[in-house]
CSV table of C-alpha atoms in Angstrom, one decimal:
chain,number,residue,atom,x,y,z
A,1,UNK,CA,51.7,50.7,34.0
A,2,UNK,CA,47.6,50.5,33.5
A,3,UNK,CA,48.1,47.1,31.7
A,4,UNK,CA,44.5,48.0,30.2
A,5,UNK,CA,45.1,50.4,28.5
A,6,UNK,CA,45.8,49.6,25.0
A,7,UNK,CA,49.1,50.4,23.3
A,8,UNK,CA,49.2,53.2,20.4
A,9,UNK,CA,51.0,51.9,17.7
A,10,UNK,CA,53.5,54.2,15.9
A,11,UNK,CA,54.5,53.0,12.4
A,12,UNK,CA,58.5,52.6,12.0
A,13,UNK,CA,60.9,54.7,10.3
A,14,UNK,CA,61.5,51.6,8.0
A,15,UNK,CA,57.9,51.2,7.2
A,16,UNK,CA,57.3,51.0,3.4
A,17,UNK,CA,55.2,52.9,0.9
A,18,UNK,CA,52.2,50.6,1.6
A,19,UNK,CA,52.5,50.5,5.2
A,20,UNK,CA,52.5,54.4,5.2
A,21,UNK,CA,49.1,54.3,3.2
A,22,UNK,CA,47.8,52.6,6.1
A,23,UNK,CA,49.4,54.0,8.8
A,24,UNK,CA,51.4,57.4,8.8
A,25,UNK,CA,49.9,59.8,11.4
A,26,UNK,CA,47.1,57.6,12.5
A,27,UNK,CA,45.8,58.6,15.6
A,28,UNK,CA,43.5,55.7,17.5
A,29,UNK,CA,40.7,57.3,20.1
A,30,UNK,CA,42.0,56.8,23.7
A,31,UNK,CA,38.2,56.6,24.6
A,32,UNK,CA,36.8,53.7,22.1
A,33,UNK,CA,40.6,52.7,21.3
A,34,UNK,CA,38.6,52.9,17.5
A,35,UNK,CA,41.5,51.9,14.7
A,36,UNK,CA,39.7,53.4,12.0
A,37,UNK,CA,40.2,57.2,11.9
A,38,UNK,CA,37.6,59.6,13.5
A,39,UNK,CA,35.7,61.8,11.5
A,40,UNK,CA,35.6,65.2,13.6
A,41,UNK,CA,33.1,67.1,12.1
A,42,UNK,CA,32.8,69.9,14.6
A,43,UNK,CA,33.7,73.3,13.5
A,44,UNK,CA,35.0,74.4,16.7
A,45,UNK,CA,37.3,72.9,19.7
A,46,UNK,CA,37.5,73.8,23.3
A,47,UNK,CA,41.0,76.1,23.7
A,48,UNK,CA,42.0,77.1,27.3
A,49,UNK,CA,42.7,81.1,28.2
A,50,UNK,CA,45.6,82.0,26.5
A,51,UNK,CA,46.0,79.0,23.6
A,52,UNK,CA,45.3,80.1,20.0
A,53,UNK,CA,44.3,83.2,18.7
A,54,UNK,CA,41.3,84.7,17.0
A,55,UNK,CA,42.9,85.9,14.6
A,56,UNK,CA,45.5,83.6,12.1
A,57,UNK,CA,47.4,86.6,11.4
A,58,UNK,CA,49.4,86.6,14.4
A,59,UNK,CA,50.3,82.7,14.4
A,60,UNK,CA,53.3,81.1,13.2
A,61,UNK,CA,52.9,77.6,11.6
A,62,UNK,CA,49.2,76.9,12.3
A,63,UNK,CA,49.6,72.9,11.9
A,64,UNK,CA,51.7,73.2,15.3
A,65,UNK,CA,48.5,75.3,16.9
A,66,UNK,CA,45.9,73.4,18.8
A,67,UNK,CA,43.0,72.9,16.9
A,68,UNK,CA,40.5,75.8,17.0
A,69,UNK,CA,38.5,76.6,14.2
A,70,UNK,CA,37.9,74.0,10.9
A,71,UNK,CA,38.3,76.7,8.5
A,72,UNK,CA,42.3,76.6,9.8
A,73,UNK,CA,42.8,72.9,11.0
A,74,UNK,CA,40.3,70.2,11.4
A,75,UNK,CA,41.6,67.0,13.1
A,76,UNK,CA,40.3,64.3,10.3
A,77,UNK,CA,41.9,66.8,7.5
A,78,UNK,CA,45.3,66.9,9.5
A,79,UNK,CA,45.0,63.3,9.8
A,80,UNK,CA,45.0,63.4,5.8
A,81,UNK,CA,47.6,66.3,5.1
A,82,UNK,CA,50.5,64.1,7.6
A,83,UNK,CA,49.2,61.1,5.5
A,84,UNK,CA,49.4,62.4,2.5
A,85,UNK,CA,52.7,63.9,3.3
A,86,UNK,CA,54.5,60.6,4.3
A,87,UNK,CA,53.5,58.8,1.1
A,88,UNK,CA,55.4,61.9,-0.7
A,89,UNK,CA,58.5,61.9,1.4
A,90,UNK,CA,57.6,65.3,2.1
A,91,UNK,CA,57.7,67.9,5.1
A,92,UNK,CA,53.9,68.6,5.7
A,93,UNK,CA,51.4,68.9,3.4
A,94,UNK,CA,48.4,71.0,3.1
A,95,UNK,CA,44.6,69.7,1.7
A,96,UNK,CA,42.0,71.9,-0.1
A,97,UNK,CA,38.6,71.4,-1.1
A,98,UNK,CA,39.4,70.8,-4.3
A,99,UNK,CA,42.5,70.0,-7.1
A,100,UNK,CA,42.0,73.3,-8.8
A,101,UNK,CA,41.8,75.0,-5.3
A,102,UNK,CA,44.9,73.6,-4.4
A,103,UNK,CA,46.7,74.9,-7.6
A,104,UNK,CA,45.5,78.4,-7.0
A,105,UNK,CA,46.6,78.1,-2.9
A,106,UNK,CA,49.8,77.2,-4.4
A,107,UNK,CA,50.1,80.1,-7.1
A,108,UNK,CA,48.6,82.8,-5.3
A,109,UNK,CA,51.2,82.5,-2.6
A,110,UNK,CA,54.1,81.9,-4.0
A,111,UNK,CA,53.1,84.7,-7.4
A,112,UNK,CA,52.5,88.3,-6.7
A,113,UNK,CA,52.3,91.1,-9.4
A,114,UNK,CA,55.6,91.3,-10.9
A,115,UNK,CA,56.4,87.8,-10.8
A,116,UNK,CA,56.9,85.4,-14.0
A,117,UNK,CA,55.3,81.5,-14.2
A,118,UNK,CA,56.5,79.3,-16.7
A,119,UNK,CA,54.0,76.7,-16.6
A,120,UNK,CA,53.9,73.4,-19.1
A,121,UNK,CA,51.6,73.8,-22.5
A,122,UNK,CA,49.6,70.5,-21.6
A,123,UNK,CA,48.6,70.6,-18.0
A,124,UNK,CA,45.5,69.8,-16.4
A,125,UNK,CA,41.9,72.3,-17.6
A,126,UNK,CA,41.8,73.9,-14.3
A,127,UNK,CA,45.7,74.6,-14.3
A,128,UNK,CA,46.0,75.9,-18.2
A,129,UNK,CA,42.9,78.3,-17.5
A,130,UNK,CA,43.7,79.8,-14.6
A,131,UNK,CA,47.1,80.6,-15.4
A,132,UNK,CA,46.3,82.0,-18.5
A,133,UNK,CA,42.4,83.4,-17.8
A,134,UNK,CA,43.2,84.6,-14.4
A,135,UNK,CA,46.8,85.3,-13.3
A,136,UNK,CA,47.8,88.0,-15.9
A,137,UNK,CA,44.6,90.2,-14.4
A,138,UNK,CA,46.9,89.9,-11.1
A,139,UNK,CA,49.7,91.4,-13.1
A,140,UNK,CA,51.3,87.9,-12.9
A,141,UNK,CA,53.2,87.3,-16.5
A,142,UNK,CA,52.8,83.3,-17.9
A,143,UNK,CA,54.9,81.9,-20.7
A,144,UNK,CA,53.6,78.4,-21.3
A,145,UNK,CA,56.0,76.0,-22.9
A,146,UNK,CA,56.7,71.9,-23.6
A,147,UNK,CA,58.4,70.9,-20.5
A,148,UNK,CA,59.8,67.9,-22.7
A,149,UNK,CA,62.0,70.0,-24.5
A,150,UNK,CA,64.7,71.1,-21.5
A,151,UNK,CA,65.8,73.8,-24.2
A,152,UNK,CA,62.8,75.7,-24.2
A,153,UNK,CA,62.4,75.9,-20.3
A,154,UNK,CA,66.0,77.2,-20.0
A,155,UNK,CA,64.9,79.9,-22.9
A,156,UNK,CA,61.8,80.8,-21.0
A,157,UNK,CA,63.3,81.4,-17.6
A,158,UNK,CA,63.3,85.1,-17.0
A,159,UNK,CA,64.9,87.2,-13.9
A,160,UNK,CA,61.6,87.5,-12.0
A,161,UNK,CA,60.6,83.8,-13.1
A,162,UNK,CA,59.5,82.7,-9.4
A,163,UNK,CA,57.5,79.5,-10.5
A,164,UNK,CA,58.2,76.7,-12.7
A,165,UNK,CA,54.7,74.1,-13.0
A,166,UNK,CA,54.3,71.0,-14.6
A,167,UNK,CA,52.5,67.5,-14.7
A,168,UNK,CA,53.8,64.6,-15.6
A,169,UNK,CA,52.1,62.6,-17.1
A,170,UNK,CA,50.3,66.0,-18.4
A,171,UNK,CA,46.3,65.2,-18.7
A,172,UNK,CA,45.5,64.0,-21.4
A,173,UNK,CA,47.8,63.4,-24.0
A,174,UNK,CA,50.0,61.4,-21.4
A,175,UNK,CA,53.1,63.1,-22.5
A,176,UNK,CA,55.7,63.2,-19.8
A,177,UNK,CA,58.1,65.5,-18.0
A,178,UNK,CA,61.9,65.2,-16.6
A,179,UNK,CA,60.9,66.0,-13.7
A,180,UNK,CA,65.0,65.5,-12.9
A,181,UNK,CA,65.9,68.0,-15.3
A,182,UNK,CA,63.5,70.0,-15.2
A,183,UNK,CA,64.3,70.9,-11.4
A,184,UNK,CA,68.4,70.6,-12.4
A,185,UNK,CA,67.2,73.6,-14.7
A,186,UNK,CA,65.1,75.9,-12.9
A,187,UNK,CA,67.3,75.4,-9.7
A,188,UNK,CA,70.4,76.7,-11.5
A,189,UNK,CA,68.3,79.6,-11.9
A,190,UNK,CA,67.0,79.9,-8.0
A,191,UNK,CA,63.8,79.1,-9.2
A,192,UNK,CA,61.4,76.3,-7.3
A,193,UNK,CA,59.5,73.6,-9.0
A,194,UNK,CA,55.6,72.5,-8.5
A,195,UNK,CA,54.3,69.0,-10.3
A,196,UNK,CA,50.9,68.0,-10.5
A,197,UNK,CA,51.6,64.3,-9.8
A,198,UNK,CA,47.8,63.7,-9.9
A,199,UNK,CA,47.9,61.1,-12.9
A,200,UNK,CA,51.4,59.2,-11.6
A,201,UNK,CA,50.4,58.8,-7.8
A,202,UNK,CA,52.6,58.5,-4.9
A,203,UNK,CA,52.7,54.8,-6.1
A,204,UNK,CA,54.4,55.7,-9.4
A,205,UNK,CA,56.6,58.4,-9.2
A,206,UNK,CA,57.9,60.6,-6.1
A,207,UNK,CA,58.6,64.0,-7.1
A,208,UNK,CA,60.1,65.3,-4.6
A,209,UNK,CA,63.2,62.4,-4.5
A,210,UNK,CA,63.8,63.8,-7.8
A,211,UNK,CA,64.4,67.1,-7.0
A,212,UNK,CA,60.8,68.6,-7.4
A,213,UNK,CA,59.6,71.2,-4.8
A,214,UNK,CA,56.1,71.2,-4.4
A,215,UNK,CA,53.9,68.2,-5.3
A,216,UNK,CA,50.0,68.5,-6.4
A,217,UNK,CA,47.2,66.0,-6.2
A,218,UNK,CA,43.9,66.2,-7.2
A,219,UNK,CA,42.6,64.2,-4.1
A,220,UNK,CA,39.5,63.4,-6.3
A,221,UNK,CA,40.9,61.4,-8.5
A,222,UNK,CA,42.9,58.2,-8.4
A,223,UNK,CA,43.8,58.4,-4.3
A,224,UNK,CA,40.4,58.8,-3.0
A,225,UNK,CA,39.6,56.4,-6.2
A,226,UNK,CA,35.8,56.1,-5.4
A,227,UNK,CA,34.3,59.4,-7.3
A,228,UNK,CA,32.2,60.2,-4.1
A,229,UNK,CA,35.0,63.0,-2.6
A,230,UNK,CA,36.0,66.3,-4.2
A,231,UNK,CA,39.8,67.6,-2.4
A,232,UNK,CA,43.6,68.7,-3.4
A,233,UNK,CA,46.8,68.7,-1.7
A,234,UNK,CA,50.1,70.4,-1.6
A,235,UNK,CA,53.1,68.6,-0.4
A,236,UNK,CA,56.8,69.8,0.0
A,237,UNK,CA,58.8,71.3,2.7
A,238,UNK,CA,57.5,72.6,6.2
A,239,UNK,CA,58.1,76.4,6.0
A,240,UNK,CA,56.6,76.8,2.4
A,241,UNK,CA,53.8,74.9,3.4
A,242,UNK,CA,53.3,76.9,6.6
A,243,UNK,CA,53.6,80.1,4.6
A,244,UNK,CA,50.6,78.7,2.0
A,245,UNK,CA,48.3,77.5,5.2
A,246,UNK,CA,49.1,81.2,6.7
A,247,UNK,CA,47.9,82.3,3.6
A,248,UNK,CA,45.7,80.5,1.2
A,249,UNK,CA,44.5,78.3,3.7
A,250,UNK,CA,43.0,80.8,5.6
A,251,UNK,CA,41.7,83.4,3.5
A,252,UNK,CA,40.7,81.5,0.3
A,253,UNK,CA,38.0,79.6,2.3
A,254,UNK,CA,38.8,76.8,0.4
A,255,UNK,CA,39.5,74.3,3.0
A,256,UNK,CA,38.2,70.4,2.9
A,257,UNK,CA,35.3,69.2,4.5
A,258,UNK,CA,35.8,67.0,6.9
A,259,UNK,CA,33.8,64.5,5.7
A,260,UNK,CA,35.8,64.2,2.3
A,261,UNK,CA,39.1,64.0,4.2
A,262,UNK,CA,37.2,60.8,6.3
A,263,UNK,CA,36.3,59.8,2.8
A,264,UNK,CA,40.1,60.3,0.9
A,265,UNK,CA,41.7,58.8,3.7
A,266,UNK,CA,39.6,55.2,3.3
A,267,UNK,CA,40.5,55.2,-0.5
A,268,UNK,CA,44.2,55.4,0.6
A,269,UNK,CA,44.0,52.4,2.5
A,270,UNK,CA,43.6,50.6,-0.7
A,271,UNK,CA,45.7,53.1,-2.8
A,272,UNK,CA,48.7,50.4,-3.4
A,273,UNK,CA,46.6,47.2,-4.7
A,274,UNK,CA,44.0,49.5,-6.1
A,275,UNK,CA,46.8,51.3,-8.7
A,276,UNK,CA,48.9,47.9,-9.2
A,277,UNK,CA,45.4,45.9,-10.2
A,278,UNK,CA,44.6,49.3,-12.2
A,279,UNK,CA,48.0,49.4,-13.7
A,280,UNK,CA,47.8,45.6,-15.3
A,281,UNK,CA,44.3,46.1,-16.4
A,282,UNK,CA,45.3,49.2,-18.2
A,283,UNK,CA,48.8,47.5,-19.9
A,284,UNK,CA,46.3,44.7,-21.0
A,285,UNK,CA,43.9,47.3,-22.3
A,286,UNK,CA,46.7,49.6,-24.3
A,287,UNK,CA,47.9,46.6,-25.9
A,288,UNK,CA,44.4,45.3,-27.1
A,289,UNK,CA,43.5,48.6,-28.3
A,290,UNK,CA,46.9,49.2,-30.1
A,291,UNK,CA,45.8,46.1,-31.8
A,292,UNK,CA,41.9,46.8,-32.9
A,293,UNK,CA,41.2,47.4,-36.9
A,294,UNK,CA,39.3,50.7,-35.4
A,295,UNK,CA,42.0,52.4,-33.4
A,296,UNK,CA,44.6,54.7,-35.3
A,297,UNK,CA,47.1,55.2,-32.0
A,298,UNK,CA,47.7,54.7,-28.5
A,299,UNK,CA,49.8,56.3,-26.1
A,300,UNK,CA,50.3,54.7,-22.8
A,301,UNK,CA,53.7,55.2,-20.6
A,302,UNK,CA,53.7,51.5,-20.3
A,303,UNK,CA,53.6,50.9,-24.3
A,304,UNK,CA,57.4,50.5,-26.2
A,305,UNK,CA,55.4,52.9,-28.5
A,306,UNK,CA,55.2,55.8,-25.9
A,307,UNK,CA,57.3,58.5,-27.3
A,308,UNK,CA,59.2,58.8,-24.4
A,309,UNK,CA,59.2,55.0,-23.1
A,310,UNK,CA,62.8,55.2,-21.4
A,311,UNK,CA,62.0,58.1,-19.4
A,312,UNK,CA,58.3,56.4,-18.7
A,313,UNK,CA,60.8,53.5,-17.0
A,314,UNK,CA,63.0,55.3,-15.6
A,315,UNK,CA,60.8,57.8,-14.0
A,316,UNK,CA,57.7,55.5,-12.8
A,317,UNK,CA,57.5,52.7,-11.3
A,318,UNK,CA,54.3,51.6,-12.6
A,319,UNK,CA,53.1,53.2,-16.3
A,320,UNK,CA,49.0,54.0,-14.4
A,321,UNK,CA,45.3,54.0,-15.3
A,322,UNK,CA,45.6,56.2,-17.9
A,323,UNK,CA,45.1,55.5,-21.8
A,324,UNK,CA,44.9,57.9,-24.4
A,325,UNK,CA,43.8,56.5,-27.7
A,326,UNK,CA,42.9,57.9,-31.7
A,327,UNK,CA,40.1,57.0,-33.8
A,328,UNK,CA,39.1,57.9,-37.0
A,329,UNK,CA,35.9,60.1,-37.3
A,330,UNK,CA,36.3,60.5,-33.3
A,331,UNK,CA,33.2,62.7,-33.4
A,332,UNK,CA,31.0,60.0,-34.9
A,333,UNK,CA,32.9,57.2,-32.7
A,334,UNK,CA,32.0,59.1,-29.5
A,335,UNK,CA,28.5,58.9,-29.8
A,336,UNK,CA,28.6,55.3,-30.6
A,337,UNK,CA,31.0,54.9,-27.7
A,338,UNK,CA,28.3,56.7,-25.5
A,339,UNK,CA,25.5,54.7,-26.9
A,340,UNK,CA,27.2,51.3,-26.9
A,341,UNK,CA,29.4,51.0,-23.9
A,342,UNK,CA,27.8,48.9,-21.1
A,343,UNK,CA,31.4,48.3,-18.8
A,344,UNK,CA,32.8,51.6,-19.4
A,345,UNK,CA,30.7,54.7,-18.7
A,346,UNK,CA,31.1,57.9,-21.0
A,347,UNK,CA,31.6,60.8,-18.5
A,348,UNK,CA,34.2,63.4,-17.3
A,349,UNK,CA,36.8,62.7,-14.7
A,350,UNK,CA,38.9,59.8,-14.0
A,351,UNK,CA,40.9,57.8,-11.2
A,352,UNK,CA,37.9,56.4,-10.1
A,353,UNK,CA,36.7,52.5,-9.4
A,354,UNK,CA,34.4,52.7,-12.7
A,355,UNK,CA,36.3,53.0,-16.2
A,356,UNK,CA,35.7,56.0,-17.4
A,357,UNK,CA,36.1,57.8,-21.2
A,358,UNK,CA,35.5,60.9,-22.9
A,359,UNK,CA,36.3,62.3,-26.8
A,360,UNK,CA,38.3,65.2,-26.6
A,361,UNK,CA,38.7,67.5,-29.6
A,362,UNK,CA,42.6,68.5,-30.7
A,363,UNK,CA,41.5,72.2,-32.1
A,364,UNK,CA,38.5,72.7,-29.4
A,365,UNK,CA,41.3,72.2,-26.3
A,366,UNK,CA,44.3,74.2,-28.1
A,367,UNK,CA,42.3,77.0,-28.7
A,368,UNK,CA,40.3,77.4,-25.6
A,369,UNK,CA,42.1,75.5,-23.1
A,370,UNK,CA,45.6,75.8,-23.7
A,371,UNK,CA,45.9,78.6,-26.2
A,372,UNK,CA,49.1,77.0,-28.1
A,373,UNK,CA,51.0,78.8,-30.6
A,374,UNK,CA,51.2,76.7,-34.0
A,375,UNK,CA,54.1,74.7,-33.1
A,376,UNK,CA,52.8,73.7,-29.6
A,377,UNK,CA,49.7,72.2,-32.0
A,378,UNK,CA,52.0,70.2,-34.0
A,379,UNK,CA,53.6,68.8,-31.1
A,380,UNK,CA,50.1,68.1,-29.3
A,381,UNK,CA,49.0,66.4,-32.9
A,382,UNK,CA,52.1,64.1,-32.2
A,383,UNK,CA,50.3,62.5,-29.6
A,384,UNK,CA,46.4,63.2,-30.3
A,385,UNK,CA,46.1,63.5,-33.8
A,386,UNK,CA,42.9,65.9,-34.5
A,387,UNK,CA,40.9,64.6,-31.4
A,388,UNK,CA,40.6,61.2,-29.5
A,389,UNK,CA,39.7,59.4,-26.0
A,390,UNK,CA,40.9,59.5,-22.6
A,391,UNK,CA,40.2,56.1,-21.0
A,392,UNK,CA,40.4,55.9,-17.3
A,393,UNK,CA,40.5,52.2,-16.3
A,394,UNK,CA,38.7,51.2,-13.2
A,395,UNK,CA,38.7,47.8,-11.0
A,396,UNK,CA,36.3,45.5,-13.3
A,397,UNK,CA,38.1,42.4,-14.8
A,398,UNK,CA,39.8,43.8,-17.7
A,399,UNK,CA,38.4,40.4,-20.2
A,400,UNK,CA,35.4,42.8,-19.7
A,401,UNK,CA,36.4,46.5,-20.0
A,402,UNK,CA,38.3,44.5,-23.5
A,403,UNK,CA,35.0,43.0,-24.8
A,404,UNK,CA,33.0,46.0,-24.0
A,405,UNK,CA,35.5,48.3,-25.7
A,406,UNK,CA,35.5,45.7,-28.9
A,407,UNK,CA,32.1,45.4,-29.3
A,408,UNK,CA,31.7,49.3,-29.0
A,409,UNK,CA,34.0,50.4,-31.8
A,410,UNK,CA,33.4,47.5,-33.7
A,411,UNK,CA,29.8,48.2,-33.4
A,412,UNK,CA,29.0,44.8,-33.5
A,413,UNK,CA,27.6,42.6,-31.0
C-alpha cells in the first residue's frame, strides 16, 4: 500500500443526522485530496465508445450512468441529491432548479389525464396555483381539502385518486398535517403520499419514517439558508425517483445549476446548529409577541396555544423558524412595519440568515391563491383572522429581532 496516498473517508452506517449533513456521499478529489466538495461546472464529461447514450430514452436509472451531459447528471448536483437523500432516510433523491420546479417534476410524472390529486387547501403559492391554474388544462381533476380533518381526505379519495399532497406545517398559516394518518389513509386506498417538508426540515420532522412517500424541499429556503441559491428536491424511493429523473428531469429542462448545488450543499453543513439557534430564537420571539399590547394572535408549533400543540410534539422534533402572527389594521401595520424595522427586513421568502416578514391578506390569498370554498375560509380565519404576518426568523441575537419588532408596532422609539 502507497502509504501517501490519503485515505477516503466513508461516513458510518451509525452516523447521525448531523454527521450526515456533513458527510453523506462526499466525495474528496484524488488529485488535490480537497475535503470541501468540487464544484464541476462543465457541461459535458469524457465517455468511452460504447458508455452512455445520446439519447436518455433508452437508459434505465440515469443516477447509475456515468456522467455525460449536466442537463441529466452533474457531479456537484449528485453530490447534493445523495446528500439530501441520507438526511431524509430516503432511497435517492432528485434536485431541480427550483421548489416549484420540483413540485411540477413530481406531479407531471406521477398525474396523467384521467388521474385525480387531492392536494391540501393551504399549501405553498406555487403548489395551490399550479394545481389548480394548470393541471385541470392537462385533464388532471384536483379536489383540494384540510388535510387536518382525516375525514375529509377519506371522503375525497376517488378510484383514479393517484396522488395525495400536503405540507406540513402548510405556508403560512403554520397549520399542521398527520402526516401518519394521512399516509395510514391514502395507503388503505393504494394511493402514494408527497409532503412538502420545506418549512419542518430534515431536522424537524422525517416524513418518510412516518409513512410518507415522497418528500419536497424548497432547497431555497431554510437548507441552503443564505438567500443567494434558488433549487428543489424530491426524495423517496429509488425506482420512483428513477422514473421522475427519466422523465421530468430530462425533458423539463429544469435541472440545477451547478453552482447552486456547490452553494446548497455549504448551507447544509450548518443546517443542524443553524435550525436549533433559529428554533430558540423563534420560541423566544412567539412568546414576546404573544405577549405585545399590539398583537391580536400567534400561531407557532412550539406555542401551548398552537391549535394542534400535541401533534406539533409529537410530530417535530424542534417547533422551526416560522411565526405567524395577527394585528389589528394589518394593512396600516405593514407599512409601518416596512418603514420602521431596522433588524428585520420586509420582503418575500423565508428560511434565510436575515429575519424576514411580510403582511399577507386573508380574502386576497383565498380567493386567488387557494380558491377555498366558504368553510375552507372559516377554518383559514381560525388561524389568520382577516390578514397578518409571516415572520421568518434569521441568525441575529433574538434581544434584537425582540426590540426591533417592539419598537416597530409600538411605533415608538
Amino acid at each position: 500500500m502507497d502509504e501517501r496516498k490519503p485515505r477516503l473517508p466513508v461516513v458510518p452506517a451509525t452516523a447521525r443526522p448531523e454527521t450526515l449533513a456533513l458527510d453523506a456521499g462526499l466525495q474528496i478529489d484524488p488529485v488535490t485530496r480537497s475535503i470541501q466538495p468540487n464544484l464541476s461546472m462543465s457541461v459535458n464529461n469524457l465517455v468511452v465508445p460504447g458508455e452512455g447514450a445520446f439519447s436518455a430514452a433508452g437508459l434505465g436509472d440515469i443516477a447509475q450512468e456515468p456522467f455525460t451531459y449536466a442537463r441529466w447528471l452533474n457531479p456537484t448536483v449528485r453530490a447534493l441529491e445523495v446528500r439530501m437523500a441520507a438526511l431524509e432516510g430516503a432511497e435517492d433523491a432528485l434536485a431541480f432548479a427550483t421548489g416549484v420546479a420540483a413540485i411540477a417534476g413530481m406531479f407531471l410524472t406521477l398525474l396523467k389525464q384521467g388521474d385525480h390529486l387531492v392536494i391540501g387547501d393551504v399549501t405553498y403559492a406555487g403548489a395551490a396555483e399550479l394545481a389548480r391554474g394548470i393541471l385541470p388544462d392537462l385533464g388532471i381533476e384536483v379536489t383540494a381539502v384540510n388535510l387536518s380533518e382525516p375525514g375529509a381526505l377519506a371522503a375525497a379519495l376517488r378510484p383514479n385518486t393517484r396522488l395525495v399532497h400536503c405540507e406540513s406545517p402548510c405556508n403560512p398559516i403554520l397549520r399542521l398535517t398527520d402526516l401518519a394518518e394521512v399516509a395510514r389513509i391514502a395507503h388503505a386506498r393504494g394511493v402514494p403520499v408527497s409532503v412538502d417538508s420545506t418549512l419542518a426540515t430534515p431536522v424537524a420532522t422525517q416524513p418518510l419514517a412516518l409513512g410518507v412517500d415522497l418528500v419536497v424541499h424548497s432547497l431555497t429556503k431554510f437548507i441552503n439558508g443564505h438567500g443567494d441559491a434558488l433549487g428543489g428536491v424530491v426524495a423517496g424511493r429509488r425506482e420512483v425517483i428513477a422514473r421522475m429523473r427519466g422523465r421530468a428531469g430530462v425533458y423539463l429542462g429544469a435541472a440545477m445549476p451547478a453552482a447552486n448545488a456547490w452553494l446548497i450543499l455549504r448551507g447544509i453543513d450548518t443546517l443542524f446548529p443553524r435550525m436549533r439557534q433559529i428554533n430558540e430564537t423563534a420560541g423566544r420571539v412567539a412568546a414576546f409577541l404573544e405577549g405585545h399590547g399590539a398583537v391580536t394572535g400567534v400561531v407557532y408549533p412550539g406555542l401551548a396555544s398552537h391549535p394542534q400543540a400535541g401533534l406539533a410534539a409529537r410530530q417535530m422534533k424542534l417547533a422551526g423558524g416560522m411565526i405567524f402572527f395577527r394585528t389589528d389594521a394589518p394593512e396600516a401595520m405593514a407599512r409601518r412595519l416596512a418603514e420602521r424595522l431596522q433588524v428585520v427586513h420586509y420582503a418575500f421568502s423565508l428560511g434565510h440568515q436575515r429575519s424576514i416578514v411580510t403582511m399577507l391578506d386573508t380574502d386576497a390569498m383565498a380567493r386567488e391563491t387557494y380558491r377555498l370554498t366558504p368553510a375552507q375560509v372559516l377554518d383559514y380565519r381560525r388561524y389568520a383572522g382577516g390578514g397578518g404576518f409571516r415572520l421568518s426568523v434569521g441568525l441575529e441575537a433574538a434581544e434584537d429581532v425582540i426590540a426591533d419588532l417592539d419598537q416597530a408596532l409600538t411605533g415608538g422609539g
